[in-house]
PDB file of C-alpha atoms in Angstrom:
ATOM      1  CA  MET A   1     -13.350 -92.895 -78.465  1.00  0.00           C
ATOM      2  CA  ALA A   2     -17.081 -93.347 -78.165  1.00  0.00           C
ATOM      3  CA  LYS A   3     -16.780 -93.902 -74.438  1.00  0.00           C
ATOM      4  CA  ARG A   4     -14.715 -90.720 -73.978  1.00  0.00           C
ATOM      5  CA  LYS A   5     -17.300 -88.672 -75.854  1.00  0.00           C
ATOM      6  CA  LYS A   6     -20.042 -90.144 -73.759  1.00  0.00           C
ATOM      7  CA  SER A   7     -18.131 -89.316 -70.566  1.00  0.00           C
ATOM      8  CA  LYS A   8     -17.700 -85.670 -71.601  1.00  0.00           C
ATOM      9  CA  ALA A   9     -21.365 -85.374 -72.489  1.00  0.00           C
ATOM     10  CA  SER A  10     -22.289 -86.866 -69.138  1.00  0.00           C
ATOM     11  CA  GLN A  11     -20.093 -84.328 -67.305  1.00  0.00           C
ATOM     12  CA  LYS A  12     -21.628 -81.487 -69.287  1.00  0.00           C
ATOM     13  CA  ASN A  13     -25.141 -82.651 -68.466  1.00  0.00           C
ATOM     14  CA  SER A  14     -24.277 -82.946 -64.766  1.00  0.00           C
ATOM     15  CA  LEU A  15     -22.945 -79.385 -64.709  1.00  0.00           C
ATOM     16  CA  THR A  16     -25.979 -77.891 -66.426  1.00  0.00           C
ATOM     17  CA  PRO A  17     -28.256 -77.780 -63.289  1.00  0.00           C
ATOM     18  CA  TRP A  18     -25.456 -76.044 -61.329  1.00  0.00           C
ATOM     19  CA  ILE A  19     -25.001 -73.437 -64.039  1.00  0.00           C
ATOM     20  CA  ILE A  20     -28.732 -72.786 -64.196  1.00  0.00           C
ATOM     21  CA  GLY A  21     -28.932 -72.601 -60.391  1.00  0.00           C
ATOM     22  CA  ALA A  22     -26.072 -70.122 -60.197  1.00  0.00           C
ATOM     23  CA  ALA A  23     -27.677 -67.972 -62.886  1.00  0.00           C
ATOM     24  CA  VAL A  24     -30.997 -67.962 -61.042  1.00  0.00           C
ATOM     25  CA  LEU A  25     -29.273 -67.050 -57.762  1.00  0.00           C
ATOM     26  CA  PHE A  26     -27.456 -64.204 -59.497  1.00  0.00           C
ATOM     27  CA  ILE A  27     -30.723 -62.846 -60.900  1.00  0.00           C
ATOM     28  CA  VAL A  28     -32.392 -63.093 -57.481  1.00  0.00           C
ATOM     29  CA  LEU A  29     -29.535 -61.156 -55.876  1.00  0.00           C
ATOM     30  CA  ILE A  30     -29.861 -58.415 -58.492  1.00  0.00           C
ATOM     31  CA  VAL A  31     -33.619 -58.157 -57.900  1.00  0.00           C
ATOM     32  CA  VAL A  32     -33.157 -57.992 -54.107  1.00  0.00           C
ATOM     33  CA  THR A  33     -30.450 -55.327 -54.455  1.00  0.00           C
ATOM     34  CA  VAL A  34     -32.633 -53.185 -56.712  1.00  0.00           C
ATOM     35  CA  PHE A  35     -35.567 -53.567 -54.333  1.00  0.00           C
ATOM     36  CA  LEU A  36     -33.561 -52.583 -51.285  1.00  0.00           C
ATOM     37  CA  SER A  37     -31.966 -49.629 -53.077  1.00  0.00           C
ATOM     38  CA  GLY A  38     -35.431 -48.293 -53.849  1.00  0.00           C
ATOM     39  CA  ARG A  39     -36.522 -48.374 -50.231  1.00  0.00           C
ATOM     40  CA  SER A  40     -36.154 -45.401 -47.947  1.00  0.00           C
ATOM     41  CA  PRO A  41     -33.517 -45.707 -45.241  1.00  0.00           C
ATOM     42  CA  SER A  42     -34.784 -46.724 -41.829  1.00  0.00           C
ATOM     43  CA  VAL A  43     -34.831 -43.490 -39.856  1.00  0.00           C
ATOM     44  CA  SER A  44     -36.739 -42.151 -36.910  1.00  0.00           C
ATOM     45  CA  ILE A  45     -37.770 -38.541 -37.340  1.00  0.00           C
ATOM     46  CA  GLU A  46     -39.154 -36.900 -34.235  1.00  0.00           C
ATOM     47  CA  PRO A  47     -40.768 -33.450 -33.931  1.00  0.00           C
ATOM     48  CA  PRO A  48     -38.583 -30.837 -32.199  1.00  0.00           C
ATOM     49  CA  ASP A  49     -38.693 -31.056 -28.408  1.00  0.00           C
ATOM     50  CA  VAL A  50     -39.837 -27.491 -27.809  1.00  0.00           C
ATOM     51  CA  SER A  51     -42.730 -25.768 -26.070  1.00  0.00           C
ATOM     52  CA  ASP A  52     -46.130 -25.369 -27.672  1.00  0.00           C
ATOM     53  CA  GLY A  53     -46.189 -22.327 -29.906  1.00  0.00           C
ATOM     54  CA  TYR A  54     -42.475 -22.589 -30.661  1.00  0.00           C
ATOM     55  CA  VAL A  55     -43.023 -24.279 -34.039  1.00  0.00           C
ATOM     56  CA  ASN A  56     -44.240 -21.916 -36.730  1.00  0.00           C
ATOM     57  CA  GLY A  57     -43.651 -23.046 -40.302  1.00  0.00           C
ATOM     58  CA  THR A  58     -39.948 -22.713 -41.041  1.00  0.00           C
ATOM     59  CA  GLU A  59     -39.307 -20.971 -37.720  1.00  0.00           C
ATOM     60  CA  LEU A  60     -38.454 -22.705 -34.460  1.00  0.00           C
ATOM     61  CA  GLY A  61     -38.460 -21.007 -31.072  1.00  0.00           C
ATOM     62  CA  ASP A  62     -40.102 -18.214 -29.126  1.00  0.00           C
ATOM     63  CA  PRO A  63     -41.474 -15.689 -31.650  1.00  0.00           C
ATOM     64  CA  ASN A  64     -40.280 -12.925 -29.300  1.00  0.00           C
ATOM     65  CA  ALA A  65     -36.810 -14.361 -28.630  1.00  0.00           C
ATOM     66  CA  PRO A  66     -34.139 -11.638 -28.295  1.00  0.00           C
ATOM     67  CA  VAL A  67     -31.735 -13.479 -30.609  1.00  0.00           C
ATOM     68  CA  VAL A  68     -32.611 -14.624 -34.124  1.00  0.00           C
ATOM     69  CA  VAL A  69     -30.421 -17.131 -35.951  1.00  0.00           C
ATOM     70  CA  GLN A  70     -31.085 -17.247 -39.688  1.00  0.00           C
ATOM     71  CA  ALA A  71     -29.746 -20.169 -41.722  1.00  0.00           C
ATOM     72  CA  TRP A  72     -29.879 -19.960 -45.522  1.00  0.00           C
ATOM     73  CA  GLU A  73     -29.665 -23.517 -46.762  1.00  0.00           C
ATOM     74  CA  ASP A  74     -29.831 -25.929 -49.684  1.00  0.00           C
ATOM     75  CA  PHE A  75     -31.109 -29.444 -48.903  1.00  0.00           C
ATOM     76  CA  LEU A  76     -28.613 -31.038 -51.304  1.00  0.00           C
ATOM     77  CA  CYS A  77     -25.652 -29.111 -49.910  1.00  0.00           C
ATOM     78  CA  PRO A  78     -23.432 -31.490 -47.871  1.00  0.00           C
ATOM     79  CA  ALA A  79     -22.252 -28.641 -45.644  1.00  0.00           C
ATOM     80  CA  CYS A  80     -25.886 -27.797 -44.865  1.00  0.00           C
ATOM     81  CA  GLY A  81     -26.418 -31.404 -43.879  1.00  0.00           C
ATOM     82  CA  GLN A  82     -23.437 -31.083 -41.546  1.00  0.00           C
ATOM     83  CA  TRP A  83     -24.882 -27.896 -40.051  1.00  0.00           C
ATOM     84  CA  ALA A  84     -28.282 -29.538 -39.573  1.00  0.00           C
ATOM     85  CA  SER A  85     -26.864 -32.630 -37.910  1.00  0.00           C
ATOM     86  CA  THR A  86     -24.109 -31.159 -35.728  1.00  0.00           C
ATOM     87  CA  ILE A  87     -24.639 -27.469 -34.939  1.00  0.00           C
ATOM     88  CA  GLU A  88     -28.389 -26.978 -35.185  1.00  0.00           C
ATOM     89  CA  PRO A  89     -29.280 -29.588 -32.507  1.00  0.00           C
ATOM     90  CA  ARG A  90     -26.902 -27.914 -30.050  1.00  0.00           C
ATOM     91  CA  LEU A  91     -28.502 -24.539 -30.709  1.00  0.00           C
ATOM     92  CA  VAL A  92     -31.946 -26.004 -30.104  1.00  0.00           C
ATOM     93  CA  GLU A  93     -30.871 -27.672 -26.870  1.00  0.00           C
ATOM     94  CA  ASP A  94     -28.828 -24.750 -25.510  1.00  0.00           C
ATOM     95  CA  TYR A  95     -30.928 -21.779 -26.586  1.00  0.00           C
ATOM     96  CA  VAL A  96     -34.107 -22.485 -28.545  1.00  0.00           C
ATOM     97  CA  GLU A  97     -35.757 -24.692 -25.927  1.00  0.00           C
ATOM     98  CA  SER A  98     -35.180 -22.005 -23.281  1.00  0.00           C
ATOM     99  CA  GLY A  99     -36.773 -19.299 -25.443  1.00  0.00           C
ATOM    100  CA  ASP A 100     -33.568 -17.292 -25.876  1.00  0.00           C
ATOM    101  CA  VAL A 101     -33.153 -17.958 -29.606  1.00  0.00           C
ATOM    102  CA  LYS A 102     -35.483 -18.221 -32.569  1.00  0.00           C
ATOM    103  CA  LEU A 103     -34.111 -20.298 -35.406  1.00  0.00           C
ATOM    104  CA  GLU A 104     -35.191 -19.424 -38.940  1.00  0.00           C
ATOM    105  CA  PHE A 105     -34.674 -21.606 -41.996  1.00  0.00           C
ATOM    106  CA  HIS A 106     -34.449 -19.753 -45.305  1.00  0.00           C
ATOM    107  CA  GLN A 107     -34.529 -21.416 -48.719  1.00  0.00           C
ATOM    108  CA  PHE A 108     -31.405 -21.005 -50.818  1.00  0.00           C
ATOM    109  CA  PRO A 109     -31.336 -23.890 -53.343  1.00  0.00           C
ATOM    110  CA  LEU A 110     -28.294 -23.526 -55.565  1.00  0.00           C
ATOM    111  CA  GLN A 111     -28.466 -23.943 -59.325  1.00  0.00           C
ATOM    112  CA  ILE A 112     -25.660 -26.513 -59.232  1.00  0.00           C
ATOM    113  CA  HIS A 113     -27.999 -28.810 -57.281  1.00  0.00           C
ATOM    114  CA  ALA A 114     -30.958 -28.436 -59.663  1.00  0.00           C
ATOM    115  CA  PRO A 115     -33.511 -29.803 -60.054  1.00  0.00           C
ATOM    116  CA  GLY A 116     -33.566 -31.695 -56.754  1.00  0.00           C
ATOM    117  CA  ALA A 117     -32.708 -28.781 -54.496  1.00  0.00           C
ATOM    118  CA  GLN A 118     -35.506 -26.654 -55.916  1.00  0.00           C
ATOM    119  CA  LEU A 119     -38.043 -29.482 -55.645  1.00  0.00           C
ATOM    120  CA  GLY A 120     -36.909 -30.230 -52.105  1.00  0.00           C
ATOM    121  CA  ALA A 121     -37.261 -26.587 -51.132  1.00  0.00           C
ATOM    122  CA  GLN A 122     -40.818 -26.467 -52.468  1.00  0.00           C
ATOM    123  CA  ALA A 123     -41.641 -29.763 -50.764  1.00  0.00           C
ATOM    124  CA  SER A 124     -40.402 -28.486 -47.407  1.00  0.00           C
ATOM    125  CA  GLU A 125     -42.629 -25.419 -47.769  1.00  0.00           C
ATOM    126  CA  CYS A 126     -45.576 -27.723 -48.517  1.00  0.00           C
ATOM    127  CA  ALA A 127     -44.709 -29.570 -45.300  1.00  0.00           C
ATOM    128  CA  ALA A 128     -44.556 -26.236 -43.477  1.00  0.00           C
ATOM    129  CA  ASP A 129     -48.159 -25.597 -44.552  1.00  0.00           C
ATOM    130  CA  GLN A 130     -49.069 -28.552 -42.333  1.00  0.00           C
ATOM    131  CA  ASN A 131     -46.661 -27.344 -39.602  1.00  0.00           C
ATOM    132  CA  MET A 132     -44.384 -30.326 -40.220  1.00  0.00           C
ATOM    133  CA  PHE A 133     -41.452 -28.483 -41.725  1.00  0.00           C
ATOM    134  CA  TRP A 134     -38.846 -29.556 -39.185  1.00  0.00           C
ATOM    135  CA  PRO A 135     -39.420 -33.336 -39.293  1.00  0.00           C
ATOM    136  CA  TYR A 136     -39.558 -33.089 -43.107  1.00  0.00           C
ATOM    137  CA  HIS A 137     -36.396 -30.964 -43.072  1.00  0.00           C
ATOM    138  CA  ASP A 138     -34.609 -33.713 -41.142  1.00  0.00           C
ATOM    139  CA  ARG A 139     -35.842 -36.386 -43.538  1.00  0.00           C
ATOM    140  CA  LEU A 140     -34.632 -34.471 -46.592  1.00  0.00           C
ATOM    141  CA  PHE A 141     -31.125 -34.197 -45.181  1.00  0.00           C
ATOM    142  CA  VAL A 142     -31.104 -37.943 -44.461  1.00  0.00           C
ATOM    143  CA  GLU A 143     -32.179 -38.643 -48.038  1.00  0.00           C
ATOM    144  CA  ALA A 144     -29.655 -36.163 -49.445  1.00  0.00           C
ATOM    145  CA  ALA A 145     -26.821 -37.934 -47.657  1.00  0.00           C
ATOM    146  CA  SER A 146     -27.882 -41.420 -48.775  1.00  0.00           C
ATOM    147  CA  ARG A 147     -29.390 -40.862 -52.250  1.00  0.00           C
ATOM    148  CA  GLY A 148     -28.529 -37.392 -53.526  1.00  0.00           C
ATOM    149  CA  GLN A 149     -30.621 -36.280 -56.497  1.00  0.00           C
ATOM    150  CA  ALA A 150     -32.316 -39.689 -56.694  1.00  0.00           C
ATOM    151  CA  GLY A 151     -33.957 -39.051 -53.329  1.00  0.00           C
ATOM    152  CA  PHE A 152     -35.517 -35.802 -54.504  1.00  0.00           C
ATOM    153  CA  GLN A 153     -37.804 -37.076 -57.247  1.00  0.00           C
ATOM    154  CA  LEU A 154     -41.408 -35.932 -57.021  1.00  0.00           C
ATOM    155  CA  GLU A 155     -42.944 -39.255 -55.987  1.00  0.00           C
ATOM    156  CA  ARG A 156     -40.277 -39.814 -53.361  1.00  0.00           C
ATOM    157  CA  LEU A 157     -40.849 -36.346 -51.904  1.00  0.00           C
ATOM    158  CA  ILE A 158     -44.570 -37.095 -51.696  1.00  0.00           C
ATOM    159  CA  GLY A 159     -43.798 -40.474 -50.145  1.00  0.00           C
ATOM    160  CA  TYR A 160     -41.751 -38.908 -47.339  1.00  0.00           C
ATOM    161  CA  ALA A 161     -44.674 -36.642 -46.493  1.00  0.00           C
ATOM    162  CA  GLU A 162     -47.036 -39.600 -46.281  1.00  0.00           C
ATOM    163  CA  GLU A 163     -44.593 -41.563 -44.116  1.00  0.00           C
ATOM    164  CA  LEU A 164     -44.333 -38.622 -41.697  1.00  0.00           C
ATOM    165  CA  GLY A 165     -48.123 -38.458 -41.321  1.00  0.00           C
ATOM    166  CA  LEU A 166     -48.885 -35.436 -43.484  1.00  0.00           C
ATOM    167  CA  ASP A 167     -52.067 -35.313 -45.515  1.00  0.00           C
ATOM    168  CA  GLU A 168     -50.847 -36.917 -48.745  1.00  0.00           C
ATOM    169  CA  SER A 169     -53.553 -35.502 -51.005  1.00  0.00           C
ATOM    170  CA  THR A 170     -52.987 -31.933 -49.826  1.00  0.00           C
ATOM    171  CA  PHE A 171     -49.225 -32.308 -50.087  1.00  0.00           C
ATOM    172  CA  ARG A 172     -49.417 -33.810 -53.574  1.00  0.00           C
ATOM    173  CA  GLN A 173     -51.634 -30.967 -54.814  1.00  0.00           C
ATOM    174  CA  CYS A 174     -49.234 -28.442 -53.281  1.00  0.00           C
ATOM    175  CA  MET A 175     -46.344 -29.991 -55.191  1.00  0.00           C
ATOM    176  CA  ILE A 176     -48.110 -30.532 -58.524  1.00  0.00           C
ATOM    177  CA  SER A 177     -49.438 -26.968 -58.575  1.00  0.00           C
ATOM    178  CA  GLN A 178     -46.005 -25.620 -57.510  1.00  0.00           C
ATOM    179  CA  THR A 179     -47.734 -23.593 -54.831  1.00  0.00           C
ATOM    180  CA  HIS A 180     -44.451 -22.498 -53.271  1.00  0.00           C
ATOM    181  CA  ARG A 181     -42.297 -21.934 -56.322  1.00  0.00           C
ATOM    182  CA  SER A 182     -42.674 -18.179 -55.869  1.00  0.00           C
ATOM    183  CA  THR A 183     -41.911 -18.556 -52.146  1.00  0.00           C
ATOM    184  CA  VAL A 184     -38.625 -20.284 -52.901  1.00  0.00           C
ATOM    185  CA  ASP A 185     -37.721 -17.861 -55.710  1.00  0.00           C
ATOM    186  CA  ALA A 186     -38.354 -14.885 -53.427  1.00  0.00           C
ATOM    187  CA  SER A 187     -36.112 -16.389 -50.741  1.00  0.00           C
ATOM    188  CA  VAL A 188     -33.302 -16.950 -53.249  1.00  0.00           C
ATOM    189  CA  ASN A 189     -33.625 -13.382 -54.532  1.00  0.00           C
ATOM    190  CA  GLU A 190     -33.450 -12.073 -50.965  1.00  0.00           C
ATOM    191  CA  ALA A 191     -30.270 -14.056 -50.323  1.00  0.00           C
ATOM    192  CA  VAL A 192     -28.665 -12.693 -53.484  1.00  0.00           C
ATOM    193  CA  THR A 193     -29.696  -9.151 -52.564  1.00  0.00           C
ATOM    194  CA  MET A 194     -28.047  -9.629 -49.166  1.00  0.00           C
ATOM    195  CA  GLY A 195     -24.834 -10.663 -50.901  1.00  0.00           C
ATOM    196  CA  LEU A 196     -24.952 -14.283 -49.756  1.00  0.00           C
ATOM    197  CA  ASN A 197     -23.232 -16.664 -52.164  1.00  0.00           C
ATOM    198  CA  SER A 198     -22.791 -19.953 -50.340  1.00  0.00           C
ATOM    199  CA  THR A 199     -24.669 -22.424 -48.176  1.00  0.00           C
ATOM    200  CA  PRO A 200     -25.116 -22.566 -45.340  1.00  0.00           C
ATOM    201  CA  SER A 201     -24.986 -18.840 -44.708  1.00  0.00           C
ATOM    202  CA  VAL A 202     -25.733 -18.143 -41.054  1.00  0.00           C
ATOM    203  CA  LEU A 203     -26.582 -14.810 -39.462  1.00  0.00           C
ATOM    204  CA  ILE A 204     -27.100 -13.958 -35.797  1.00  0.00           C
ATOM    205  CA  ASN A 205     -29.176 -10.817 -35.373  1.00  0.00           C
ATOM    206  CA  GLY A 206     -28.036  -9.819 -38.855  1.00  0.00           C
ATOM    207  CA  GLN A 207     -24.352 -10.593 -38.291  1.00  0.00           C
ATOM    208  CA  ILE A 208     -22.792 -13.206 -40.598  1.00  0.00           C
ATOM    209  CA  VAL A 209     -20.938 -15.906 -38.653  1.00  0.00           C
ATOM    210  CA  GLN A 210     -18.753 -18.947 -39.389  1.00  0.00           C
ATOM    211  CA  PRO A 211     -21.391 -21.705 -39.357  1.00  0.00           C
ATOM    212  CA  PHE A 212     -19.198 -24.500 -37.961  1.00  0.00           C
ATOM    213  CA  ASP A 213     -17.470 -22.699 -35.091  1.00  0.00           C
ATOM    214  CA  TYR A 214     -19.930 -23.408 -32.294  1.00  0.00           C
ATOM    215  CA  ASP A 215     -17.829 -21.654 -29.642  1.00  0.00           C
ATOM    216  CA  ALA A 216     -17.862 -18.448 -31.707  1.00  0.00           C
ATOM    217  CA  ILE A 217     -21.605 -18.785 -32.310  1.00  0.00           C
ATOM    218  CA  LYS A 218     -22.197 -19.318 -28.610  1.00  0.00           C
ATOM    219  CA  ALA A 219     -20.077 -16.299 -27.691  1.00  0.00           C
ATOM    220  CA  ILE A 220     -22.056 -14.035 -30.037  1.00  0.00           C
ATOM    221  CA  ILE A 221     -25.392 -15.317 -28.749  1.00  0.00           C
ATOM    222  CA  ASP A 222     -24.311 -14.872 -25.128  1.00  0.00           C
ATOM    223  CA  ALA A 223     -23.142 -11.328 -25.884  1.00  0.00           C
ATOM    224  CA  GLU A 224     -26.464 -10.507 -27.564  1.00  0.00           C
ATOM    225  CA  LEU A 225     -28.402 -11.932 -24.612  1.00  0.00           C
ATOM    226  CA  ALA A 226     -26.291  -9.947 -22.153  1.00  0.00           C
ATOM    227  CA  ALA A 227     -26.818  -6.742 -24.142  1.00  0.00           C
ATOM    228  CA  ASN A 228     -30.549  -7.387 -24.273  1.00  0.00           C
ATOM    229  CA  SER A 229     -30.735  -7.879 -20.517  1.00  0.00           C
ATOM    230  CA  GLY A 230     -28.752  -4.698 -19.887  1.00  0.00           C
ATOM    231  CA  GLU A 231     -25.775  -6.404 -18.317  1.00  0.00           C
TER     232      GLU A 231
END
């Protein structure tokens, strides 16, 4: 009996280092996972490929373009992210770069996406003050898709600005003082006054269009350009 007890104790002692090692490995994996989840996704954000003078705050394109496309958006709206990643680049390539279209971004953060959407809207306006709205706009949609509300905390929003090369001190002061809260509120009130109730809401020369039908958008733009040229 004594030998059997000794054998069991020996087995238990031999297993102890393995149990401790497994526990340590588990803790290390948790720490690594938490660390990686706190890092920003690896993305490359490039300024719009347009002519000098075509970037003006939240506007992109020739200031005197005959066609104006207005997009009323919420940075935490998945459909807005779809618009920004699929339709908007085609508009820029087909019409904005040539000077035929001016693209305007208008803030329309929805209450259902508070508080992140409102903070993101203010942050993008702070970026616009440094004429870096469009790269920041792209970064916010990347973060919205990967993190949601967690990506729109104040320190993260400031961190994105710093990563994109904005003056961090100026940006931070802009956010802390809520410099553009009234700007965002005014934009939301304008949208409501216009009868807009969803995001993205897209207008071409004042005409509301289906935001994800690119062929229909293209047809309207081409018709507006033809009318402007007198054809």
